[in-house]
Structure formats: structure tokens, C-alpha cells
Amino acid sequence: MCLATVYKSSDDTVIMRNVSKIEVDGEFVLIQDLFGDVTKIQGKILMVDLGNSVVKLSCE
């Protein structure tokens, strides 16, 4: 299983680790981890690096 770490692009702050699912809902990004916890961020996906399990978000 490949899990990702989601970072805030402006300062590389970790938003969530062990991310198994990401959904886009309009101007929001919903991030779910392995344990089912969900974080809702207003912003957009800037970059996804599947080889290194990295996702960067632009957060407002």
C-alpha cells in the first residue's frame, strides 16, 4: 500500500501523514488518512509525486 504525506506548499508544513484518499470538492480538498480521520482544507492541489508519496497543497 502506498500512503502519502500532504504538505502546505508555502512552508512545507505537514498537514497529514499516512494519507490514503484525497477528494476535491469545489474549492476544498478532503484528505483522509489510514485510520479514517478526515481533514478539509480550502485550497488546491499543486503537485503530486507518487514516486515519493508527496502531495503539496496551496492553502488559503
Coordinates of N, CA, C and O in Angstrom, one line a residue:
M1 N 0.8 -1.2 0.0 CA 0.0 0.0 0.0 C 0.9 1.2 0.0 O 1.9 1.3 0.7
C2 N 0.5 2.2 -0.8 CA 1.3 3.4 -0.9 C 0.5 4.6 -0.2 O -0.6 5.0 -0.7
L3 N 1.0 5.1 0.9 CA 0.4 6.2 1.6 C 1.2 7.5 1.4 O 2.4 7.4 1.2
A4 N 0.6 8.6 1.4 CA 1.2 9.9 1.1 C 1.3 10.8 2.3 O 0.6 10.6 3.3
T5 N 2.2 11.7 2.2 CA 2.2 12.8 3.2 C 1.8 14.1 2.4 O 2.3 14.4 1.4
V6 N 0.9 14.9 3.0 CA 0.4 16.1 2.4 C 1.0 17.3 3.1 O 1.0 17.4 4.3
Y7 N 1.6 18.2 2.3 CA 2.3 19.3 2.8 C 1.6 20.6 2.3 O 1.1 20.7 1.2
K8 N 1.7 21.7 3.2 CA 1.4 23.0 2.8 C 2.5 23.6 1.9 O 3.7 23.6 2.4
S9 N 2.2 24.0 0.7 CA 3.3 24.4 -0.2 C 4.1 25.6 0.2 O 5.3 25.7 -0.1
S10 N 3.5 26.5 0.9 CA 4.2 27.8 1.2 C 5.3 27.6 2.2 O 6.3 28.3 2.1
D11 N 5.2 26.7 3.1 CA 6.3 26.5 4.1 C 6.7 25.0 4.4 O 7.4 24.7 5.3
D12 N 6.1 24.1 3.6 CA 6.3 22.7 3.7 C 5.9 22.1 5.1 O 6.4 21.1 5.6
T13 N 4.9 22.7 5.7 CA 4.3 22.2 6.9 C 3.5 20.9 6.6 O 2.8 20.9 5.6
V14 N 3.7 19.9 7.4 CA 2.9 18.7 7.2 C 1.5 18.9 7.6 O 1.2 19.3 8.8
I15 N 0.6 18.7 6.7 CA -0.9 18.8 7.0 C -1.4 17.4 7.6 O -2.1 17.4 8.5
M16 N -1.0 16.3 6.9 CA -1.4 15.0 7.3 C -0.5 13.9 6.8 O 0.0 14.1 5.6
R17 N -0.2 12.9 7.6 CA 0.6 11.8 7.2 C -0.3 10.6 7.0 O -1.4 10.5 7.4
N18 N 0.3 9.5 6.3 CA -0.5 8.3 6.1 C -1.8 8.5 5.3 O -2.8 7.9 5.7
V19 N -1.8 9.4 4.3 CA -3.0 9.7 3.6 C -3.3 8.6 2.6 O -2.4 8.2 1.8
S20 N -4.5 8.1 2.6 CA -4.9 7.0 1.7 C -5.9 7.5 0.7 O -6.1 6.8 -0.3
K21 N -6.5 8.7 0.9 CA -7.6 9.1 0.0 C -7.6 10.6 -0.1 O -7.5 11.3 1.0
I22 N -7.7 11.2 -1.3 CA -7.8 12.7 -1.4 C -9.0 12.9 -2.4 O -9.1 12.3 -3.5
E23 N -9.9 13.8 -2.0 CA -11.0 14.2 -2.9 C -11.0 15.7 -3.0 O -10.7 16.4 -2.1
V24 N -11.5 16.2 -4.2 CA -11.6 17.6 -4.4 C -13.1 17.9 -4.5 O -13.8 17.2 -5.2
D25 N -13.5 18.9 -3.7 CA -14.9 19.3 -3.6 C -15.0 20.8 -3.8 O -14.9 21.5 -2.8
G26 N -15.1 21.2 -5.0 CA -15.1 22.6 -5.3 C -13.8 23.3 -4.9 O -12.7 22.9 -5.4
E27 N -13.8 24.2 -4.0 CA -12.6 24.9 -3.6 C -12.0 24.2 -2.3 O -11.0 24.7 -1.7
F28 N -12.5 23.1 -1.9 CA -11.9 22.3 -0.8 C -11.3 21.0 -1.2 O -11.7 20.4 -2.2
V29 N -10.3 20.6 -0.5 CA -9.6 19.3 -0.6 C -9.8 18.5 0.6 O -9.5 19.0 1.7
L30 N -10.4 17.4 0.5 CA -10.7 16.5 1.6 C -9.6 15.4 1.7 O -9.4 14.7 0.7
I31 N -8.9 15.3 2.8 CA -7.8 14.4 2.9 C -8.2 13.4 4.0 O -8.5 13.7 5.1
Q32 N -8.1 12.1 3.7 CA -8.4 11.0 4.6 C -7.2 10.2 4.9 O -6.5 9.7 3.9
D33 N -6.9 9.9 6.2 CA -5.7 9.0 6.5 C -6.1 7.6 6.6 O -7.3 7.2 6.5
L34 N -5.2 6.8 6.9 CA -5.3 5.3 7.0 C -6.4 4.9 8.1 O -7.0 3.9 8.0
F35 N -6.5 5.8 9.1 CA -7.4 5.5 10.2 C -8.8 6.0 10.0 O -9.7 5.9 10.9
G36 N -9.1 6.7 8.9 CA -10.4 7.3 8.6 C -10.6 8.7 9.0 O -11.7 9.2 8.8
D37 N -9.6 9.3 9.6 CA -9.7 10.7 10.0 C -9.7 11.6 8.7 O -8.9 11.4 7.8
V38 N -10.5 12.6 8.7 CA -10.7 13.5 7.5 C -10.3 14.9 7.9 O -10.8 15.4 8.9
T39 N -9.5 15.5 7.0 CA -9.2 17.0 7.2 C -9.7 17.7 5.9 O -9.5 17.2 4.8
K40 N -10.4 18.8 6.1 CA -11.0 19.6 5.0 C -10.2 20.9 4.9 O -10.2 21.6 5.9
I41 N -9.5 21.1 3.8 CA -8.7 22.3 3.6 C -9.2 23.1 2.4 O -9.5 22.5 1.3
Q42 N -9.3 24.4 2.6 CA -9.7 25.3 1.5 C -8.4 25.5 0.7 O -7.4 26.1 1.2
G43 N -8.3 25.1 -0.6 CA -7.2 25.3 -1.4 C -7.2 24.4 -2.6 O -8.3 24.0 -3.0
K44 N -6.0 24.2 -3.2 CA -6.0 23.3 -4.4 C -4.7 22.5 -4.4 O -3.7 22.8 -3.7
I45 N -4.7 21.4 -5.1 CA -3.6 20.5 -5.2 C -2.6 21.2 -6.2 O -3.0 21.5 -7.4
L46 N -1.4 21.4 -5.8 CA -0.4 21.9 -6.7 C 0.5 20.9 -7.4 O 0.9 21.0 -8.5
M47 N 0.8 19.8 -6.6 CA 1.7 18.8 -7.1 C 1.5 17.5 -6.4 O 1.2 17.4 -5.2
V48 N 1.6 16.4 -7.2 CA 1.5 15.0 -6.6 C 2.7 14.3 -7.1 O 2.9 14.2 -8.4
D49 N 3.5 13.8 -6.2 CA 4.7 13.0 -6.6 C 4.5 11.6 -6.0 O 4.7 11.3 -4.9
L50 N 4.0 10.7 -6.9 CA 3.6 9.3 -6.5 C 4.8 8.5 -6.2 O 4.8 7.6 -5.3
G51 N 5.9 8.8 -6.8 CA 7.2 8.0 -6.5 C 7.7 8.2 -5.1 O 8.3 7.3 -4.5
N52 N 7.5 9.4 -4.6 CA 8.0 9.8 -3.3 C 6.8 10.0 -2.3 O 7.1 10.4 -1.1
S53 N 5.6 9.7 -2.7 CA 4.4 9.8 -1.8 C 4.3 11.1 -1.2 O 4.0 11.3 0.0
V54 N 4.4 12.2 -2.0 CA 4.3 13.6 -1.6 C 3.2 14.3 -2.3 O 3.1 14.1 -3.6
V55 N 2.3 15.0 -1.6 CA 1.3 15.9 -2.2 C 1.5 17.3 -1.6 O 1.7 17.4 -0.4
K56 N 1.5 18.3 -2.5 CA 1.6 19.7 -2.0 C 0.3 20.4 -2.3 O -0.2 20.3 -3.4
L57 N -0.2 21.2 -1.3 CA -1.4 21.9 -1.4 C -1.1 23.4 -1.3 O -0.3 23.8 -0.5
S58 N -1.9 24.2 -2.0 CA -1.9 25.6 -1.8 C -3.1 25.9 -0.9 O -4.3 25.6 -1.3
C59 N -2.9 26.4 0.3 CA -3.9 26.6 1.3 C -4.3 28.1 1.4 O -3.4 28.9 1.4
E60 N -5.5 28.3 1.6 CA -6.0 29.7 1.7 C -6.4 30.0 3.1 O -6.6 29.2 3.9

